[in-house]
Amino acid sequence: MNIHDYAHQLAKALKNSDEFRQYKRLQAEVQKTPQLKQMIDDFHKRQIELQAAQLSGQTLDQSKTEQIQKLYEVIAKDPMAAEFLHAEIRFSQLIGDVYKIIGEAVDMKDMFS
């Protein structure tokens, strides 16, 4: 079996994982409520902007960090949104675990030195 076959098997396993199935189910539920979807999209957008600034070495704007935290607190009061964000985190952690396993197996830390 070649590496691409293994990658396809991994993709299939991820797609069939409880984490992914729950994430997709809750994502579909969130889509049914446009206002909730918009709030979550706005939260994601602000979160990505903050992470991009951080990765580019910019000093983090405390007010933007606080705005994101407040937006999260508002969103998390909605049980569906809280459950969705939790599922999103669980799936992201699963993907992160896979990256870590692959990175450690091929000793990637030396690739960027």
Coordinates of C-alpha atoms in Angstrom, one line a residue:
M1 CA 0.0 0.0 0.0
N2 CA 1.4 3.5 -0.8
I3 CA 1.3 6.6 1.4
H4 CA -1.8 8.0 -0.4
D5 CA -3.8 4.9 0.4
Y6 CA -2.9 5.3 4.1
A7 CA -3.9 9.0 3.9
H8 CA -7.3 8.0 2.4
Q9 CA -7.8 5.4 5.1
L10 CA -7.0 8.1 7.8
A11 CA -9.4 10.5 6.2
K12 CA -12.1 7.9 6.2
A13 CA -11.4 7.1 9.8
L14 CA -11.6 10.8 10.7
K15 CA -14.8 11.2 8.8
N16 CA -16.3 8.2 10.7
S17 CA -15.1 9.3 14.1
D18 CA -17.5 10.2 16.8
E19 CA -15.9 13.7 17.1
F20 CA -16.4 14.5 13.4
R21 CA -20.0 13.1 13.2
Q22 CA -21.0 15.1 16.3
Y23 CA -19.3 18.2 14.9
K24 CA -21.2 17.9 11.5
R25 CA -24.5 17.1 13.2
L26 CA -24.2 20.2 15.4
Q27 CA -23.0 22.3 12.5
A28 CA -26.2 21.4 10.6
E29 CA -28.3 22.5 13.7
V30 CA -26.4 25.8 14.0
Q31 CA -27.1 26.5 10.3
K32 CA -30.8 26.4 11.0
T33 CA -30.5 29.5 13.2
P34 CA -29.1 32.3 11.1
Q35 CA -28.5 34.7 14.0
L36 CA -26.6 32.0 15.9
K37 CA -24.6 31.1 12.8
Q38 CA -23.7 34.7 12.3
M39 CA -22.5 35.1 15.9
I40 CA -20.3 32.0 15.6
D41 CA -18.9 33.1 12.2
D42 CA -18.1 36.5 13.7
F43 CA -16.4 34.8 16.7
H44 CA -14.3 32.6 14.3
K45 CA -13.4 35.5 12.2
R46 CA -12.2 37.6 15.2
Q47 CA -10.4 34.5 16.6
I48 CA -8.5 34.0 13.3
E49 CA -7.6 37.6 13.1
L50 CA -6.2 37.5 16.6
Q51 CA -4.2 34.3 15.9
A52 CA -2.8 35.8 12.6
A53 CA -1.7 38.9 14.5
Q54 CA 0.0 36.8 17.1
L55 CA 1.7 34.6 14.6
S56 CA 3.0 37.6 12.7
G57 CA 4.6 38.9 15.9
Q58 CA 2.3 41.8 16.5
T59 CA 1.5 42.9 20.0
L60 CA -1.9 41.5 21.0
D61 CA -4.5 44.2 21.4
Q62 CA -6.0 43.6 24.9
S63 CA -9.3 45.1 23.9
K64 CA -9.7 42.7 20.9
T65 CA -8.8 39.8 23.2
E66 CA -11.5 41.0 25.7
Q67 CA -14.0 41.4 22.9
I68 CA -13.5 37.9 21.7
Q69 CA -13.8 36.6 25.3
K70 CA -17.1 38.5 25.8
L71 CA -18.4 37.3 22.5
Y72 CA -17.6 33.7 23.5
E73 CA -19.4 34.2 26.8
V74 CA -22.5 35.5 25.0
I75 CA -22.4 32.6 22.4
A76 CA -21.8 30.0 25.1
K77 CA -25.0 31.0 26.9
D78 CA -26.9 29.3 24.0
P79 CA -26.8 25.5 24.8
M80 CA -26.7 24.6 21.1
A81 CA -23.8 27.0 20.4
A82 CA -21.9 25.8 23.5
E83 CA -22.3 22.2 22.4
F84 CA -21.2 23.1 18.9
L85 CA -18.1 24.9 20.0
H86 CA -17.2 22.1 22.4
A87 CA -17.6 19.6 19.5
E88 CA -15.5 21.8 17.3
I89 CA -12.7 21.9 19.9
R90 CA -12.9 18.1 20.3
F91 CA -12.5 17.5 16.6
S92 CA -9.7 20.1 16.4
Q93 CA -7.9 18.3 19.2
L94 CA -8.2 15.0 17.3
I95 CA -6.7 16.5 14.2
G96 CA -4.0 18.1 16.4
D97 CA -3.2 14.7 17.9
V98 CA -2.9 13.2 14.4
Y99 CA -0.5 16.0 13.4
K100 CA 1.5 15.5 16.5
I101 CA 1.8 11.7 15.9
I102 CA 2.9 12.3 12.3
G103 CA 5.3 15.1 13.3
E104 CA 6.9 13.0 16.0
A105 CA 7.2 10.0 13.7
V106 CA 9.1 11.9 11.1
D107 CA 11.0 14.1 13.6
M108 CA 9.6 17.3 12.0
K109 CA 11.1 19.6 14.6
D110 CA 14.4 19.5 12.9
M111 CA 12.9 20.3 9.5
F112 CA 12.4 24.0 10.4
S113 CA 15.7 24.6 12.2

